[in-house]
PDB file of C-alpha atoms in Angstrom:
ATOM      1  CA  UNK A 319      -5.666 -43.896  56.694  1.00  0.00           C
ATOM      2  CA  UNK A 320      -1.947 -44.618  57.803  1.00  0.00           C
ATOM      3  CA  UNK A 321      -1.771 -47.581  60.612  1.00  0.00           C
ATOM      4  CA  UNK A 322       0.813 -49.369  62.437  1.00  0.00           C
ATOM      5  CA  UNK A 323       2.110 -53.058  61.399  1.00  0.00           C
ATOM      6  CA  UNK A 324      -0.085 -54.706  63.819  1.00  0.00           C
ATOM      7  CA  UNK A 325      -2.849 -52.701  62.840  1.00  0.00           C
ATOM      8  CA  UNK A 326      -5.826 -54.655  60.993  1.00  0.00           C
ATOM      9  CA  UNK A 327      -8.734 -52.518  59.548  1.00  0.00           C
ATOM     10  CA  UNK A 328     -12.114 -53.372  59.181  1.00  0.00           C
ATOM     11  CA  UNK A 329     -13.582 -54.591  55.326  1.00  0.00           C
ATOM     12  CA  UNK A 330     -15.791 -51.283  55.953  1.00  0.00           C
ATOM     13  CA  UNK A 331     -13.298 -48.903  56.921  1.00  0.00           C
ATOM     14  CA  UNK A 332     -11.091 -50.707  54.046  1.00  0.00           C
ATOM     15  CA  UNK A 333     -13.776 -50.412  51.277  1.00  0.00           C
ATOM     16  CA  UNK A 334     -14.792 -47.054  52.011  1.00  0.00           C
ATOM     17  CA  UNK A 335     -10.919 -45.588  52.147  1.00  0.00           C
ATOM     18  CA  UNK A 336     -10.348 -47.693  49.260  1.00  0.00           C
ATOM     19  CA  UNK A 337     -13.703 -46.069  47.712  1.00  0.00           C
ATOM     20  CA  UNK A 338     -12.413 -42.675  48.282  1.00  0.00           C
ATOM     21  CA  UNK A 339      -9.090 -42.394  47.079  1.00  0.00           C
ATOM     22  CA  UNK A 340     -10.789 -44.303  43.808  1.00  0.00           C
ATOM     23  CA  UNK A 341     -12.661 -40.944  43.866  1.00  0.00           C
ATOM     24  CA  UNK A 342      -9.609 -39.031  44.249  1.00  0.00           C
ATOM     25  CA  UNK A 343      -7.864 -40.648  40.681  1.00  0.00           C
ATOM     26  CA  UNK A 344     -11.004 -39.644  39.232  1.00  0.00           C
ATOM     27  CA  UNK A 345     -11.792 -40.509  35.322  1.00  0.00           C
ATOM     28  CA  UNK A 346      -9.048 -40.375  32.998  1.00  0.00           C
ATOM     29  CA  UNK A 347      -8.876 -39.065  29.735  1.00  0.00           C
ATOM     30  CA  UNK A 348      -6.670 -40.329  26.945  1.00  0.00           C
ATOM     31  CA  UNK A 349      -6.514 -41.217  22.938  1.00  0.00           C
ATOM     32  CA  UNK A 350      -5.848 -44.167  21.071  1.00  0.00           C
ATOM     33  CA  UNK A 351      -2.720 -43.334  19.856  1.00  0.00           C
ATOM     34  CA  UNK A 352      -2.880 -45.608  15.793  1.00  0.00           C
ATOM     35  CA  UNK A 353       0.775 -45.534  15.561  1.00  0.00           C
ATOM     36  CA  UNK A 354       1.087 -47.390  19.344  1.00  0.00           C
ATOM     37  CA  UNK A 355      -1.877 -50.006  18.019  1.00  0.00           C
ATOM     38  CA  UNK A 356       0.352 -50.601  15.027  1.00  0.00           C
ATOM     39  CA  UNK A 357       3.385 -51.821  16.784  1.00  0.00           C
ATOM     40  CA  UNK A 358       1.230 -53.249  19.707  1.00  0.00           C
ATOM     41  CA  UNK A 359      -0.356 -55.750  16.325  1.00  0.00           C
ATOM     42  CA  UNK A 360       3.283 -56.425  14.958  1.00  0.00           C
ATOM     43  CA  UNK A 361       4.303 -57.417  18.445  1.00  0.00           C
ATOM     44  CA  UNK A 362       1.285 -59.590  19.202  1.00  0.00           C
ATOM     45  CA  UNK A 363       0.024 -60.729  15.687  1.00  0.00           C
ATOM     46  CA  UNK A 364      -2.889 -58.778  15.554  1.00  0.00           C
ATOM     47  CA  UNK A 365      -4.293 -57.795  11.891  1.00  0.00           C
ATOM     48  CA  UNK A 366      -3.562 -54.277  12.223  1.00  0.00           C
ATOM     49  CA  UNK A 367      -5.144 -53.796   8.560  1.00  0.00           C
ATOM     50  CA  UNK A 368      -8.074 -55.015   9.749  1.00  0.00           C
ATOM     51  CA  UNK A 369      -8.061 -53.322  12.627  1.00  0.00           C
ATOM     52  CA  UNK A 370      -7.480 -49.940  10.187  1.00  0.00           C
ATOM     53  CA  UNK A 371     -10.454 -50.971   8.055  1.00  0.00           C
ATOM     54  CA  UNK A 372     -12.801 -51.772  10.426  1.00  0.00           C
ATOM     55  CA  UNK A 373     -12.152 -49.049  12.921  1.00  0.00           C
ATOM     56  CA  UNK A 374     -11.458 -51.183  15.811  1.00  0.00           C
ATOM     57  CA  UNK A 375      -8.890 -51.283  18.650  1.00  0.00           C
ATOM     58  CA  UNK A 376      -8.057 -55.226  19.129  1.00  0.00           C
ATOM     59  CA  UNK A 377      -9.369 -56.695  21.895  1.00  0.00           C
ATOM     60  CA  UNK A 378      -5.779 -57.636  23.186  1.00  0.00           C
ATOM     61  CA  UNK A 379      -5.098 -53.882  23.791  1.00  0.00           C
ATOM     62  CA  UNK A 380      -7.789 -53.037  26.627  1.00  0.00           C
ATOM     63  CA  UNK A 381      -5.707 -54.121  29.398  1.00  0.00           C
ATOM     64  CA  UNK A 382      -3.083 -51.627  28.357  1.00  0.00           C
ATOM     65  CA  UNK A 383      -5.693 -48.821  28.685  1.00  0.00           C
ATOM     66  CA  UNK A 384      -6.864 -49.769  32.005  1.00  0.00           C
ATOM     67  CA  UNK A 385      -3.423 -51.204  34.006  1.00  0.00           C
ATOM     68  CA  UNK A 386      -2.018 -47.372  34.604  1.00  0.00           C
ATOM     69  CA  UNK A 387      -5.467 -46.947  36.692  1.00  0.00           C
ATOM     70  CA  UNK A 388      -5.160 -50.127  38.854  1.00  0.00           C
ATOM     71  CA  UNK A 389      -1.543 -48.996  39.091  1.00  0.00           C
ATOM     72  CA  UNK A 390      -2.292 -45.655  40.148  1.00  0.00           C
ATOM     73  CA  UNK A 391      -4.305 -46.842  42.855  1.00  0.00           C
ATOM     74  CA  UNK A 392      -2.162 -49.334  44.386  1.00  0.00           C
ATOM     75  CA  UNK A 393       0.947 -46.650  44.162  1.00  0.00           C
ATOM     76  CA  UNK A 394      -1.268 -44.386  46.092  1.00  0.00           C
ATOM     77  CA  UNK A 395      -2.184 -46.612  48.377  1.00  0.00           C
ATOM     78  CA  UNK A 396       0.960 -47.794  49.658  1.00  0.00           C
ATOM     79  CA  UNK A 397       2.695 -44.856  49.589  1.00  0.00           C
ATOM     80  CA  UNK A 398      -0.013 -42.706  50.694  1.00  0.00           C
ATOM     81  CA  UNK A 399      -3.517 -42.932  51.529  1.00  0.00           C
ATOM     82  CA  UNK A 400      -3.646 -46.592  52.702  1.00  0.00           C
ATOM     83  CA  UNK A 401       0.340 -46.819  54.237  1.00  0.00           C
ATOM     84  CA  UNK A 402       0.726 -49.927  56.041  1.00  0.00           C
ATOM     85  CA  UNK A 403      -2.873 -51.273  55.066  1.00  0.00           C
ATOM     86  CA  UNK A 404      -2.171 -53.409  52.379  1.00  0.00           C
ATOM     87  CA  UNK A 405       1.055 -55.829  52.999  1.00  0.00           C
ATOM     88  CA  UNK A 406       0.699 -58.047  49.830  1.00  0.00           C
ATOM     89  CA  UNK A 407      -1.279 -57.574  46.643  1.00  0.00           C
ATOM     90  CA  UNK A 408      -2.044 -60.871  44.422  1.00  0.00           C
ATOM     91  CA  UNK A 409      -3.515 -60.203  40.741  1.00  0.00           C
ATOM     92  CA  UNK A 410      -5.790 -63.507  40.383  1.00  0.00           C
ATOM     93  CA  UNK A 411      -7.836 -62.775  37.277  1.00  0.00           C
ATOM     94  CA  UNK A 412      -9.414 -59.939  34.992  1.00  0.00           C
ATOM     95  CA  UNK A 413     -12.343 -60.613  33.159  1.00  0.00           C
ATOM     96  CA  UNK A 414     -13.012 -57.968  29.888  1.00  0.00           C
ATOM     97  CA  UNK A 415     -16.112 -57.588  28.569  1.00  0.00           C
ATOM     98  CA  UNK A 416     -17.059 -55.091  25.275  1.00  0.00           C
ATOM     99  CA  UNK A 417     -20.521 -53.722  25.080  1.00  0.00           C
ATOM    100  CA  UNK A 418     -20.173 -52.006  22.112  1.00  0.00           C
ATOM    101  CA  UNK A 419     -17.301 -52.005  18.820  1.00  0.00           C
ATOM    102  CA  UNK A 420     -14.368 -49.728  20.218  1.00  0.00           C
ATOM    103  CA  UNK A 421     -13.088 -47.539  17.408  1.00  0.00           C
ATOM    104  CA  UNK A 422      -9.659 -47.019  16.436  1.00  0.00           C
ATOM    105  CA  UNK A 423      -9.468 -43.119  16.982  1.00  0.00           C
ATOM    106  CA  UNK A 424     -11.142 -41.083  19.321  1.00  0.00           C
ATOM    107  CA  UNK A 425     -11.025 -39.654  22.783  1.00  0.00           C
ATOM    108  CA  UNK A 426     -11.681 -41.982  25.297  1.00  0.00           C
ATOM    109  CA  UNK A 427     -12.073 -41.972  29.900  1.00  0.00           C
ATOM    110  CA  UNK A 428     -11.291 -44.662  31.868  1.00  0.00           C
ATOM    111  CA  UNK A 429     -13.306 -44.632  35.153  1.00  0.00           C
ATOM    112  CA  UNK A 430     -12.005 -46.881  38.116  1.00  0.00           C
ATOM    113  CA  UNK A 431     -14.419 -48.629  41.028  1.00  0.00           C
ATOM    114  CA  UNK A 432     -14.689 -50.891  43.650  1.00  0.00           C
ATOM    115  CA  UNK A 433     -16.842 -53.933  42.631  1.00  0.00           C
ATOM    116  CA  UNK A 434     -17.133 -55.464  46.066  1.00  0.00           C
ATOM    117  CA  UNK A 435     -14.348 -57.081  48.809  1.00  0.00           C
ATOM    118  CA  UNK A 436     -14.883 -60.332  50.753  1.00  0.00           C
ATOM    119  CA  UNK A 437     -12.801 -61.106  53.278  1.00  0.00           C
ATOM    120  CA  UNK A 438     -11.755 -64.557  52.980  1.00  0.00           C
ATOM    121  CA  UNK A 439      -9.601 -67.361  55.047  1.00  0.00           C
ATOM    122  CA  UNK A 440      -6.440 -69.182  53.275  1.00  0.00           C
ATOM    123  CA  UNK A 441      -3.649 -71.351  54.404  1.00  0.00           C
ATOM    124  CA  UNK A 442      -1.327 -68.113  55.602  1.00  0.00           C
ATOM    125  CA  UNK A 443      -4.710 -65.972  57.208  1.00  0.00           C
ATOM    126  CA  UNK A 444      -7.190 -63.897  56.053  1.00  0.00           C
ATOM    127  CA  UNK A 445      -7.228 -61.561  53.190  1.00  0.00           C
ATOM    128  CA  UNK A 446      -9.838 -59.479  51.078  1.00  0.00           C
ATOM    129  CA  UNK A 447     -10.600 -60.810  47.475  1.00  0.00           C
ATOM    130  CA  UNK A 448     -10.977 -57.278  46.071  1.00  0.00           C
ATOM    131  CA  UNK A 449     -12.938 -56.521  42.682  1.00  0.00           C
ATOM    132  CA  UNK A 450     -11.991 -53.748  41.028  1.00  0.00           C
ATOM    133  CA  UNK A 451     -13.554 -52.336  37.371  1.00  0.00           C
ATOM    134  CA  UNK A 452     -12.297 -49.678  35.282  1.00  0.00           C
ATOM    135  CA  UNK A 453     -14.847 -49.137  32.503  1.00  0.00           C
ATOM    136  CA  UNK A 454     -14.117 -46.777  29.294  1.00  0.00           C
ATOM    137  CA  UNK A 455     -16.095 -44.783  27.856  1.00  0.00           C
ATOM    138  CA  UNK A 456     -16.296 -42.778  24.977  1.00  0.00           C
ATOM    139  CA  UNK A 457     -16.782 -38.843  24.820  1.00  0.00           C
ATOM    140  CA  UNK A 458     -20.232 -38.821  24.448  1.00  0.00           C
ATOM    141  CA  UNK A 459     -20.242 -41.183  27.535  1.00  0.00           C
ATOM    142  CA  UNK A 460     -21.365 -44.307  25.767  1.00  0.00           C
ATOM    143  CA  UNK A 461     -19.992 -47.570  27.837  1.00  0.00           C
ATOM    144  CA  UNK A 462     -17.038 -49.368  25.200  1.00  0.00           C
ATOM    145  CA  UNK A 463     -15.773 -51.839  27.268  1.00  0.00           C
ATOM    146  CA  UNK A 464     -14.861 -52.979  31.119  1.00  0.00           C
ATOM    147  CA  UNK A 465     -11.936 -54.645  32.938  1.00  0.00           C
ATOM    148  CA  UNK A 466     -12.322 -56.059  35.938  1.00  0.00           C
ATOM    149  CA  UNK A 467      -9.585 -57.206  38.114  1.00  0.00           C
ATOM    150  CA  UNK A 468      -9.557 -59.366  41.367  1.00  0.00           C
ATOM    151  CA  UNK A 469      -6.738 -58.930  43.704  1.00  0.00           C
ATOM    152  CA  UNK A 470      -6.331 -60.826  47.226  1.00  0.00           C
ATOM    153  CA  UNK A 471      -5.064 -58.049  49.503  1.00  0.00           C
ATOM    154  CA  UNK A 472      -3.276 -59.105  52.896  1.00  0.00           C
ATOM    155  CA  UNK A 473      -4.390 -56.610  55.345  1.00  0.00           C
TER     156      UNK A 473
END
């Protein structure tokens, strides 16, 4: 859905593109990589023995797993599949949440969705407050941990 400058779309027509090209990133695979957790604790000051011993990826590191999604979708957007939609893009919070212990080595997917989006009124106009979860799992589809990040979108 490509529109013109002066163009202002609908929170339905916005959540249910935004919904679909979610579904066109699809889940992504990837591994915990222990040499990259090794230099991500030296850098931050996590206990990477512990980490080692207890078979753990530190909580620090989940926002580096699920960024390259929220990326993906916001590349896509503008230069695609939502062109001229969205004219600013505010991160205002994440909030992380583990459901189970996230081991150090294994094959993991990240799957991305749309939480909910309230429009909203500020100082400078409206804009949608836009949820956003991505939500890893393991390979045997067990729920590790979630990510979810609000943006205020000016449409």
């Amino acid at each position: 859905m490509k529109m013109s400058d002066e163009s202002k779309i609908s929170i339905g027509e916005f959540t249910e593109s935004a919904k679909a090209l979610i579904g066109k990133i699809g889940p992504v695979e990837f591994a915990v990589d222990e040499g990259i957790i090794r230099a991500f604790c030296e850098t931050t000051g996590h206990d990477f023995d512990n980490c080692k011993k207890n078979n753990f990826v530190p909580q620090g590191y989940l926002m580096t797993l699920t960024i390259p999604l929220i990326t993906q979708f916001f590349i896509k957007a503008a230069l695609d599949e939502l062109k001229g939609v969205i004219k600013g893009v505010i991160h205002t919070n994440s909030i992380i949440q583990y459901y189970r212990p996230f081991p150090l080595a294994g094959k993991y997917i990240g799957h991305m969705g749309l939480k909910s989006v309230v429009e909203k009124t500020g100082s400078l106009g409206n804009y949608y407050a836009a949820d956003f979860e991505v939500v890893i799992t393991d390979d045997k589809s067990e729920k590790l941990a979630g990510d979810i990040h609000q943006f205020f979108l000016r449409v």
